[in-house]
Coordinates of C-alpha atoms in Angstrom, one line a residue:
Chain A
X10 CA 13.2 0.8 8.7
X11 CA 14.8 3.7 8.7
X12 CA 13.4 7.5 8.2
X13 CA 10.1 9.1 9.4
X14 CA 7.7 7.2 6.4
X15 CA 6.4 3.8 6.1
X16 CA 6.6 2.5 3.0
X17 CA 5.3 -1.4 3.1
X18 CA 6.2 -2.1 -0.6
X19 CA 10.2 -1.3 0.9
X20 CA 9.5 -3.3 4.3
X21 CA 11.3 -6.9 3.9
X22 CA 8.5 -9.6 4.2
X23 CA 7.9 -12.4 6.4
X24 CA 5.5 -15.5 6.8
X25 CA 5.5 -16.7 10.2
X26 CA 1.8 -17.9 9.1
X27 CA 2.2 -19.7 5.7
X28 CA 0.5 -18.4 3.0
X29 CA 0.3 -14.8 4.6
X30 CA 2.7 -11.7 4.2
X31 CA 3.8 -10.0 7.4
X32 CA 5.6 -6.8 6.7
X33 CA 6.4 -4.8 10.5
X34 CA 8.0 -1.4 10.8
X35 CA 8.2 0.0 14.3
X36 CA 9.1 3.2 16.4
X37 CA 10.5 3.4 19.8
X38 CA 6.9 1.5 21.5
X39 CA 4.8 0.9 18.7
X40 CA 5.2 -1.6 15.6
X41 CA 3.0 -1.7 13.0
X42 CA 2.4 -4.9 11.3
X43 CA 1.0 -5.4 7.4
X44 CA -0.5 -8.7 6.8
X45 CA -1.9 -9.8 3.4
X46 CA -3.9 -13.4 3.7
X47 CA -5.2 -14.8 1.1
X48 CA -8.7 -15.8 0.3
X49 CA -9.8 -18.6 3.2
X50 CA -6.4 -17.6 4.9
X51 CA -6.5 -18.1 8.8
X52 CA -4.7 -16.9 11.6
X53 CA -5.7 -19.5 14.4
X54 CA -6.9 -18.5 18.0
X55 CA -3.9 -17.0 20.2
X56 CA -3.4 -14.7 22.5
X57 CA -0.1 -12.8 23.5
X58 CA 0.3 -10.0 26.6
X59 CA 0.6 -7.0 23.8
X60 CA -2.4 -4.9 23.5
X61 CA -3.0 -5.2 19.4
X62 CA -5.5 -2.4 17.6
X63 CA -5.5 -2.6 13.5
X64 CA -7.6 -1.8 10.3
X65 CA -8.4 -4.0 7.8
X66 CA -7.0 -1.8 4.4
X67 CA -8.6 -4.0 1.6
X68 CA -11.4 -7.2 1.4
X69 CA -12.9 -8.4 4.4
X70 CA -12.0 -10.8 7.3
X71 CA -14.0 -12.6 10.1
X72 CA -12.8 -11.9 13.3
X73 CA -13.3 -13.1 16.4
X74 CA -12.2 -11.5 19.5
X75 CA -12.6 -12.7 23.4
X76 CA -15.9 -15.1 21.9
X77 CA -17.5 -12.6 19.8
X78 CA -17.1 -12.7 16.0
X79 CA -17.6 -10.2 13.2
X80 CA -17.0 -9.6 9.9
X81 CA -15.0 -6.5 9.1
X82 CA -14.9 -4.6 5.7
X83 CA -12.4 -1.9 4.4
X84 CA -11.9 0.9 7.3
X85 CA -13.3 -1.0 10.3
X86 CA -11.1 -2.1 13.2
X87 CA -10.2 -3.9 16.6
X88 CA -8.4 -3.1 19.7
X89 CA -7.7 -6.6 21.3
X90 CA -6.8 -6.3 25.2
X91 CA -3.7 -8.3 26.0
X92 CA -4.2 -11.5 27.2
X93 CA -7.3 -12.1 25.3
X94 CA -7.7 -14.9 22.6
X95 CA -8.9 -13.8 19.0
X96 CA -8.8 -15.2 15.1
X97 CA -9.9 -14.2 11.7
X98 CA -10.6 -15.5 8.6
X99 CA -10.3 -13.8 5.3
X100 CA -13.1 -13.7 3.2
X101 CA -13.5 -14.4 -0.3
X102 CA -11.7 -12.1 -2.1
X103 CA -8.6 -11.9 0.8
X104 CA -7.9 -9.5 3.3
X105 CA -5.4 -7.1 3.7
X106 CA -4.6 -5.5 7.7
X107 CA -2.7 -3.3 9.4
X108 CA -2.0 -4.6 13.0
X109 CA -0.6 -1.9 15.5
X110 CA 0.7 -3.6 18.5
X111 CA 2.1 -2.3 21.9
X112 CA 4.8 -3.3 22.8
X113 CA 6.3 -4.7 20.0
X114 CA 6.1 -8.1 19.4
X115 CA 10.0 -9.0 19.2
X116 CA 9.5 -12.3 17.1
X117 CA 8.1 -10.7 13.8
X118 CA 11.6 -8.2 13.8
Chain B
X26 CA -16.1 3.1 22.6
X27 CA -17.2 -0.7 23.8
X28 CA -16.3 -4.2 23.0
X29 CA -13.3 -5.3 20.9
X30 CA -14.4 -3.6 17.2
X31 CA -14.0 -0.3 16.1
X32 CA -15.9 1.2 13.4
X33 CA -15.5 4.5 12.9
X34 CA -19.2 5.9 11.6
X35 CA -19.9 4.7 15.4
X36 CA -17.4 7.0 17.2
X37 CA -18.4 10.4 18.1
X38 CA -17.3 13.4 15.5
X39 CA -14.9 16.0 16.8
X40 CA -13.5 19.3 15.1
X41 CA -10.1 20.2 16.9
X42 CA -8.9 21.4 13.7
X43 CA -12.1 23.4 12.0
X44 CA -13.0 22.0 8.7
X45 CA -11.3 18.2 9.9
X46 CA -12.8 15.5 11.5
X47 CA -11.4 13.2 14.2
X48 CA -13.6 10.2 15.4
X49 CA -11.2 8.8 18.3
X50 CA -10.9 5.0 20.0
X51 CA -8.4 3.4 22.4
X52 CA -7.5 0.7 24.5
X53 CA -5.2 0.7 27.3
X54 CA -2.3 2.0 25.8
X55 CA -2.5 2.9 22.6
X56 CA -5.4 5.3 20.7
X57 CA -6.6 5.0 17.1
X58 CA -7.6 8.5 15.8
X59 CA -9.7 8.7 12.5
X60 CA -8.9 12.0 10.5
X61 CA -11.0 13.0 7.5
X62 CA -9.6 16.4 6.1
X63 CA -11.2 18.5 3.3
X64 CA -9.0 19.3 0.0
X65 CA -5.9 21.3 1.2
X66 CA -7.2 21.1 4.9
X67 CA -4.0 21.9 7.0
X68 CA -2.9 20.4 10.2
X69 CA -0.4 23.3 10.9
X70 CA 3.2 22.4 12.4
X71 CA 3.3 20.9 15.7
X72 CA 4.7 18.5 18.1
X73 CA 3.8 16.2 21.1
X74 CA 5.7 14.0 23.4
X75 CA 3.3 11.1 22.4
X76 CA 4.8 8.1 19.7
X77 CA 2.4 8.9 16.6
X78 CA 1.9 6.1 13.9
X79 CA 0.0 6.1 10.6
X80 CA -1.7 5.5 7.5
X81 CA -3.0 7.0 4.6
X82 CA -6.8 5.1 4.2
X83 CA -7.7 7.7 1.6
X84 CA -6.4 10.5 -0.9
X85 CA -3.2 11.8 -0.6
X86 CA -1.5 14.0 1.8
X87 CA 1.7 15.7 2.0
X88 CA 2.9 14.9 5.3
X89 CA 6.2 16.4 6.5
X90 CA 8.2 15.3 9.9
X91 CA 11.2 16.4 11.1
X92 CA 11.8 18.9 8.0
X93 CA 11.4 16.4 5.3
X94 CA 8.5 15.6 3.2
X95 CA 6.8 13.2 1.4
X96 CA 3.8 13.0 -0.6
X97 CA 1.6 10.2 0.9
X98 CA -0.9 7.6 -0.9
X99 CA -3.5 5.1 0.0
X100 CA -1.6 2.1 2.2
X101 CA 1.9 4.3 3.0
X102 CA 2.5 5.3 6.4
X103 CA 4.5 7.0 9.4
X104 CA 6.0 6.8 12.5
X105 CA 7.2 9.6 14.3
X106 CA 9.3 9.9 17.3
X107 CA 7.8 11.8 20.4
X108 CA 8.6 15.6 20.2
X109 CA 9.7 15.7 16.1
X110 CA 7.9 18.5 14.4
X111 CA 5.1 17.6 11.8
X112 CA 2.5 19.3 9.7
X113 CA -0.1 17.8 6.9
X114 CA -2.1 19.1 4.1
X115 CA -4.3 17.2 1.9
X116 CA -4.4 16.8 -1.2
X117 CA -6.9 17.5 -4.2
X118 CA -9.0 14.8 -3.2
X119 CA -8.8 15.2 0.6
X120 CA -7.3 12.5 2.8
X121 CA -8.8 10.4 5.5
X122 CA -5.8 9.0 7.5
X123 CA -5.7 6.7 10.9
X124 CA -3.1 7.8 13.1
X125 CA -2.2 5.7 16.3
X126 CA -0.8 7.7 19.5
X127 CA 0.9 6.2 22.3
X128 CA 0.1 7.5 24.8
X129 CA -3.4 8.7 24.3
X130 CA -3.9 11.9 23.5
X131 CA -6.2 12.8 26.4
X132 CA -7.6 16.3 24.7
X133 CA -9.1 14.3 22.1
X134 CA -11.6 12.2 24.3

């Protein structure tokens, strides 16, 4: 990225899930990661040491985080301790997320 | 805040900018701070040795950093270095924004 503004539509896209977009843009600690999954898409349980908050922009997603699970609508958010497993779902109409994560998480550069 | 999801009717309503609101969440390392401002509410020029993310959730703001600016829409976002200058003013319709600080911002707990 270069400059001060955040543009996704200019960020270069990636699909380390298939079927999902991942477009990251990142400062000197934090990245920020958009993630567009289609209707039914899944990011399976994981966990990683980065502490991850986020926002889901557009449609709705299940999410479950540490054992508990809840759906999320436009504006609603997480902040997922490192360490601790968690998975969503889009719903029916897809889901579109902004993940922030600190540190960054090298393998989405 | 408690547990792993963040919705922001939940959080608690500051003013440290009269006429804005800030509803704030963080983890361990990284805070998520909610902003709704009013049509051509200001956040005058200032600067802070925290990392500051963002998006634009609502509106449209014109957001400049670092003496250039950029009028902002739903889904487009920054990242600004600690200690560059930045000021905001919202547009005709307002703006509601998420910005993401690392460190937190301890004032606005």
């Amino acid at each position: 990225m270069s400059g001060y503004f955040v543009i996704p539509s200019e960020l270069k896209v990636k699909s380390p899930i298939p079927g999902s977009e991942f477009r990251v843009a990142w400062g000197e600690k934090i990245m920020l990661s958009f993630v567009r999954m289609p209707p039914g898409g899944v990011v399976p349980p994981h966990n990683h040491p980065h502490e991850q908050g986020g926002i889901c922009l557009e449609g709705s997603m299940e999410f479950t985080i540490g054992g508990e699970t809840r759906t999320l609508h436009q504006d609603e958010g997480w902040m997922i301790p490192g360490g601790v497993t968690h998975s969503v779902r889009a719903l029916e109409n897809g889901a579109y997320a902004m993940d922030i994560f600190y540190p960054h998480r090298e393998e989405y550069k």
